[in-house]
mmCIF file of C-alpha atoms in Angstrom:
data_model
loop_
_atom_site.group_PDB
_atom_site.id
_atom_site.type_symbol
_atom_site.label_atom_id
_atom_site.label_comp_id
_atom_site.label_asym_id
_atom_site.label_seq_id
_atom_site.Cartn_x
_atom_site.Cartn_y
_atom_site.Cartn_z
ATOM 1 C CA VAL A 9 -41.122 -11.052 -14.711
ATOM 2 C CA SER A 10 -40.144 -14.256 -13.240
ATOM 3 C CA LYS A 11 -41.805 -17.011 -13.945
ATOM 4 C CA LEU A 12 -44.673 -17.342 -11.315
ATOM 5 C CA GLY A 13 -45.309 -14.062 -12.462
ATOM 6 C CA CYS A 14 -44.731 -11.749 -10.085
ATOM 7 C CA GLU A 15 -42.327 -8.582 -10.585
ATOM 8 C CA MET A 16 -38.798 -8.767 -9.997
ATOM 9 C CA THR A 17 -37.692 -5.594 -7.647
ATOM 10 C CA PRO A 18 -33.481 -4.831 -8.912
ATOM 11 C CA ASN A 19 -31.047 -5.448 -5.963
ATOM 12 C CA TRP A 20 -27.856 -3.126 -5.610
ATOM 13 C CA LYS A 21 -26.084 -5.670 -4.517
ATOM 14 C CA ASP A 22 -26.917 -7.894 -7.573
ATOM 15 C CA ILE A 23 -24.755 -5.608 -9.746
ATOM 16 C CA PRO A 24 -21.844 -7.995 -11.451
ATOM 17 C CA MET A 25 -18.385 -7.451 -9.340
ATOM 18 C CA GLU A 26 -17.296 -6.322 -12.725
ATOM 19 C CA LEU A 27 -19.358 -3.795 -13.574
ATOM 20 C CA LEU A 28 -19.508 -2.567 -9.902
ATOM 21 C CA LEU A 29 -15.530 -2.440 -10.318
ATOM 22 C CA ARG A 30 -15.760 -0.577 -14.022
ATOM 23 C CA ILE A 31 -17.513 2.380 -11.666
ATOM 24 C CA LEU A 32 -15.598 2.133 -8.931
ATOM 25 C CA THR A 33 -12.655 3.420 -11.591
ATOM 26 C CA LEU A 34 -14.997 6.659 -11.505
ATOM 27 C CA VAL A 35 -14.373 8.177 -8.050
ATOM 28 C CA ASP A 36 -11.760 9.046 -5.733
ATOM 29 C CA ASP A 37 -10.764 6.376 -3.586
ATOM 30 C CA LYS A 38 -13.035 8.055 -0.302
ATOM 31 C CA THR A 39 -15.553 6.730 -2.367
ATOM 32 C CA VAL A 40 -14.111 3.667 -2.414
ATOM 33 C CA ILE A 41 -14.170 2.930 0.927
ATOM 34 C CA ARG A 42 -17.570 3.688 1.751
ATOM 35 C CA VAL A 43 -19.074 2.087 -1.446
ATOM 36 C CA ALA A 44 -17.373 -1.294 0.515
ATOM 37 C CA SER A 45 -19.259 -0.633 3.090
ATOM 38 C CA VAL A 46 -22.271 -1.042 2.016
ATOM 39 C CA CYS A 47 -22.219 -4.819 1.593
ATOM 40 C CA THR A 48 -21.427 -8.396 2.050
ATOM 41 C CA GLU A 49 -21.404 -9.034 -1.462
ATOM 42 C CA TRP A 50 -19.914 -4.986 -2.868
ATOM 43 C CA ARG A 51 -17.055 -5.740 0.052
ATOM 44 C CA ASP A 52 -16.143 -8.928 -1.299
ATOM 45 C CA ALA A 53 -16.452 -7.950 -5.533
ATOM 46 C CA ILE A 54 -13.629 -4.711 -4.306
ATOM 47 C CA SER A 55 -11.518 -6.562 -1.687
ATOM 48 C CA LEU A 56 -11.381 -9.077 -5.014
ATOM 49 C CA GLY A 57 -10.646 -6.974 -7.523
ATOM 50 C CA LEU A 58 -8.862 -2.999 -6.210
ATOM 51 C CA THR A 59 -5.457 -3.346 -7.142
ATOM 52 C CA ARG A 60 -4.409 -0.475 -6.527
ATOM 53 C CA LEU A 61 -5.692 2.999 -2.775
ATOM 54 C CA CYS A 62 -4.498 6.282 -1.433
ATOM 55 C CA LEU A 63 -5.057 7.469 1.379
ATOM 56 C CA SER A 64 -3.636 10.747 1.175
ATOM 57 C CA TRP A 65 -6.558 12.461 1.422
ATOM 58 C CA CYS A 66 -7.001 11.175 4.624
ATOM 59 C CA LYS A 67 -6.344 14.007 7.035
ATOM 60 C CA ASN A 68 -7.033 11.772 11.113
ATOM 61 C CA ASN A 69 -6.186 9.111 11.522
ATOM 62 C CA MET A 70 -5.319 7.209 8.664
ATOM 63 C CA ASN A 71 -3.445 4.187 11.049
ATOM 64 C CA ALA A 72 -7.041 3.524 12.542
ATOM 65 C CA LEU A 73 -8.469 3.376 8.853
ATOM 66 C CA LEU A 74 -5.366 1.315 7.279
ATOM 67 C CA LEU A 75 -5.575 -1.282 10.286
ATOM 68 C CA ILE A 76 -8.624 -2.197 9.330
ATOM 69 C CA LEU A 77 -8.549 -2.209 5.133
ATOM 70 C CA ALA A 78 -5.255 -3.906 5.615
ATOM 71 C CA PRO A 79 -6.839 -7.520 6.355
ATOM 72 C CA LYS A 80 -9.610 -6.327 3.798
ATOM 73 C CA PHE A 81 -7.927 -5.054 0.287
ATOM 74 C CA THR A 82 -5.244 -8.613 0.116
ATOM 75 C CA ARG A 83 -4.886 -7.719 -3.914
ATOM 76 C CA LEU A 84 -3.726 -4.162 -3.708
ATOM 77 C CA GLN A 85 -0.483 -4.061 -5.939
ATOM 78 C CA THR A 86 0.273 0.502 -4.825
ATOM 79 C CA LEU A 87 -0.258 2.056 -1.544
ATOM 80 C CA ILE A 88 -0.343 5.168 -1.480
ATOM 81 C CA LEU A 89 0.102 6.888 2.663
ATOM 82 C CA ARG A 90 1.382 9.979 1.760
ATOM 83 C CA GLN A 91 0.774 11.842 4.717
ATOM 84 C CA ASP A 92 0.601 16.037 5.427
ATOM 85 C CA LYS A 93 0.750 15.276 9.242
ATOM 86 C CA PRO A 94 2.567 12.064 10.950
ATOM 87 C CA GLN A 95 -0.650 9.323 11.208
ATOM 88 C CA LEU A 96 1.496 6.107 10.406
ATOM 89 C CA GLU A 97 2.278 3.818 12.815
ATOM 90 C CA ASP A 98 4.479 1.146 13.067
ATOM 91 C CA ASN A 99 1.578 -1.265 13.542
ATOM 92 C CA ALA A 100 0.057 -0.207 10.312
ATOM 93 C CA VAL A 101 2.776 -1.033 7.887
ATOM 94 C CA GLU A 102 3.629 -4.377 9.815
ATOM 95 C CA ALA A 103 -0.655 -5.063 9.033
ATOM 96 C CA VAL A 104 -0.608 -3.916 6.005
ATOM 97 C CA ALA A 105 3.246 -7.134 5.347
ATOM 98 C CA ASN A 106 0.521 -8.856 6.784
ATOM 99 C CA PHE A 107 -1.731 -9.254 4.328
ATOM 100 C CA CYS A 108 -0.593 -7.469 0.684
ATOM 101 C CA HIS A 109 1.356 -9.777 -0.064
ATOM 102 C CA ASP A 110 1.088 -8.422 -3.097
ATOM 103 C CA LEU A 111 1.700 -4.813 -2.915
ATOM 104 C CA ARG A 112 4.574 -3.774 -5.578
ATOM 105 C CA GLU A 113 4.461 -0.238 -5.685
ATOM 106 C CA LEU A 114 4.384 1.608 -1.881
ATOM 107 C CA ASP A 115 5.012 5.527 -0.520
ATOM 108 C CA LEU A 116 5.265 6.940 2.770
ATOM 109 C CA SER A 117 6.660 9.816 2.069
ATOM 110 C CA LYS A 118 6.744 12.349 5.002
ATOM 111 C CA SER A 119 6.049 8.861 8.084
ATOM 112 C CA PHE A 120 7.723 10.740 10.612
ATOM 113 C CA LYS A 121 6.428 8.562 12.632
ATOM 114 C CA LEU A 122 8.049 4.815 11.396
ATOM 115 C CA THR A 123 11.165 3.027 12.902
ATOM 116 C CA ASP A 124 13.095 0.811 11.430
ATOM 117 C CA ARG A 125 10.075 -1.792 13.044
ATOM 118 C CA SER A 126 8.454 -0.743 9.974
ATOM 119 C CA LEU A 127 10.639 -1.734 7.295
ATOM 120 C CA TYR A 128 11.356 -4.899 8.637
ATOM 121 C CA ALA A 129 8.046 -6.069 8.321
ATOM 122 C CA LEU A 130 7.824 -4.216 4.386
ATOM 123 C CA ALA A 131 11.124 -6.984 3.417
ATOM 124 C CA HIS A 132 9.525 -10.199 5.054
ATOM 125 C CA GLY A 133 5.801 -9.535 3.582
ATOM 126 C CA PHE A 134 6.473 -7.502 0.430
ATOM 127 C CA PRO A 135 9.120 -10.202 -2.444
ATOM 128 C CA ASN A 136 7.390 -8.635 -5.604
ATOM 129 C CA LEU A 137 7.775 -4.671 -4.107
ATOM 130 C CA THR A 138 9.298 -2.722 -7.087
ATOM 131 C CA LYS A 139 9.355 0.805 -5.828
ATOM 132 C CA LEU A 140 9.068 2.723 -2.066
ATOM 133 C CA ASN A 141 9.958 6.114 -1.677
ATOM 134 C CA LEU A 142 10.635 6.966 1.604
ATOM 135 C CA SER A 143 11.093 10.219 1.180
ATOM 136 C CA GLY A 144 11.442 12.182 4.321
ATOM 137 C CA CYS A 145 11.578 9.401 6.956
ATOM 138 C CA ALA A 146 13.947 10.787 9.027
ATOM 139 C CA ALA A 147 14.261 7.993 11.733
ATOM 140 C CA PHE A 148 15.274 4.872 9.795
ATOM 141 C CA SER A 149 18.452 4.233 9.447
ATOM 142 C CA ASP A 150 20.964 2.843 7.840
ATOM 143 C CA THR A 151 21.160 -0.909 8.869
ATOM 144 C CA ALA A 152 17.466 -1.764 7.887
ATOM 145 C CA VAL A 153 16.971 -0.107 4.394
ATOM 146 C CA ILE A 154 20.583 -2.715 3.438
ATOM 147 C CA TYR A 155 18.479 -4.793 5.167
ATOM 148 C CA LEU A 156 15.872 -4.133 3.186
ATOM 149 C CA THR A 157 17.001 -4.373 0.097
ATOM 150 C CA SER A 158 18.954 -7.232 1.028
ATOM 151 C CA PHE A 159 15.158 -9.219 0.915
ATOM 152 C CA CYS A 160 13.586 -7.214 -2.262
ATOM 153 C CA LYS A 161 15.449 -8.826 -4.361
ATOM 154 C CA LYS A 162 12.852 -6.326 -6.953
ATOM 155 C CA LEU A 163 13.084 -3.275 -5.635
ATOM 156 C CA LYS A 164 13.978 -1.274 -8.726
ATOM 157 C CA SER A 165 13.842 2.737 -7.601
ATOM 158 C CA LEU A 166 13.645 3.406 -3.738
ATOM 159 C CA HIS A 167 13.232 7.065 -2.800
ATOM 160 C CA LEU A 168 15.217 8.257 -0.355
ATOM 161 C CA CYS A 169 15.443 11.792 -0.057
ATOM 162 C CA GLY A 170 15.902 13.548 3.566
ATOM 163 C CA CYS A 171 16.357 9.914 5.038
ATOM 164 C CA VAL A 172 19.478 11.331 6.703
ATOM 165 C CA ARG A 173 20.200 8.840 8.829
ATOM 166 C CA ALA A 174 19.409 5.903 5.832
ATOM 167 C CA ALA A 175 21.356 7.557 3.597
ATOM 168 C CA THR A 176 25.537 6.870 4.996
ATOM 169 C CA ASP A 177 27.528 6.028 3.194
ATOM 170 C CA LEU A 178 27.871 2.628 4.590
ATOM 171 C CA ALA A 179 23.980 1.966 3.474
ATOM 172 C CA LEU A 180 24.273 3.223 -0.237
ATOM 173 C CA GLN A 181 27.758 1.309 -0.978
ATOM 174 C CA VAL A 182 25.075 -2.059 0.445
ATOM 175 C CA MET A 183 23.079 -1.232 -2.183
ATOM 176 C CA PHE A 184 24.878 -0.016 -5.316
ATOM 177 C CA GLY A 185 26.452 -3.217 -4.499
ATOM 178 C CA HIS A 186 23.255 -4.504 -5.043
ATOM 179 C CA ILE A 187 23.433 -3.173 -9.184
ATOM 180 C CA PHE A 188 25.240 -5.456 -10.120
ATOM 181 C CA HIS A 189 22.200 -8.556 -8.988
ATOM 182 C CA THR A 190 19.699 -6.021 -10.257
ATOM 183 C CA PHE A 191 19.352 -2.520 -12.051
ATOM 184 C CA VAL A 192 18.207 -0.180 -9.534
ATOM 185 C CA LYS A 193 17.269 3.772 -9.704
ATOM 186 C CA PHE A 194 17.644 5.521 -5.992
ATOM 187 C CA ARG A 195 16.935 9.069 -5.666
ATOM 188 C CA PHE A 196 18.534 11.066 -2.937
#
């Protein structure tokens, strides 16, 4: 009851950010995306507090969804974009690289449509990247992987299973040369 004697009706947008974020830890990422569209207050709270997101559930239009979400979820530290069918394109990876500079872990496995353009964007967008899964991304060249590893100095885990063009002798020599400067775990 307010000072004027009127009852105050609680509003959903008035839920404290900490409580909203705690509730969102109990639901799947698809629900988090839906909740972010309820109102601007919730979207803002989620964009400030969300650090992990998995879009592997997205069976269609992952590229379009990522283009919409990247500018809103700028505090992401972990992003999982594993796919069953190829949907992700270079422009969406570039959008993530342009907006999500805190990213430390990224899973792009089975992203068959991605080209070297994506790796160049990752190299410039994620200086703190520690874990990258590129398994099954056969289009990447060894030149792009070498470029990426020269910029991502904190990279400790790089999965290249199925990346036959990227895991060449030259790329492996250069990457293992970086081991003397940083401890990196590679999986082939």
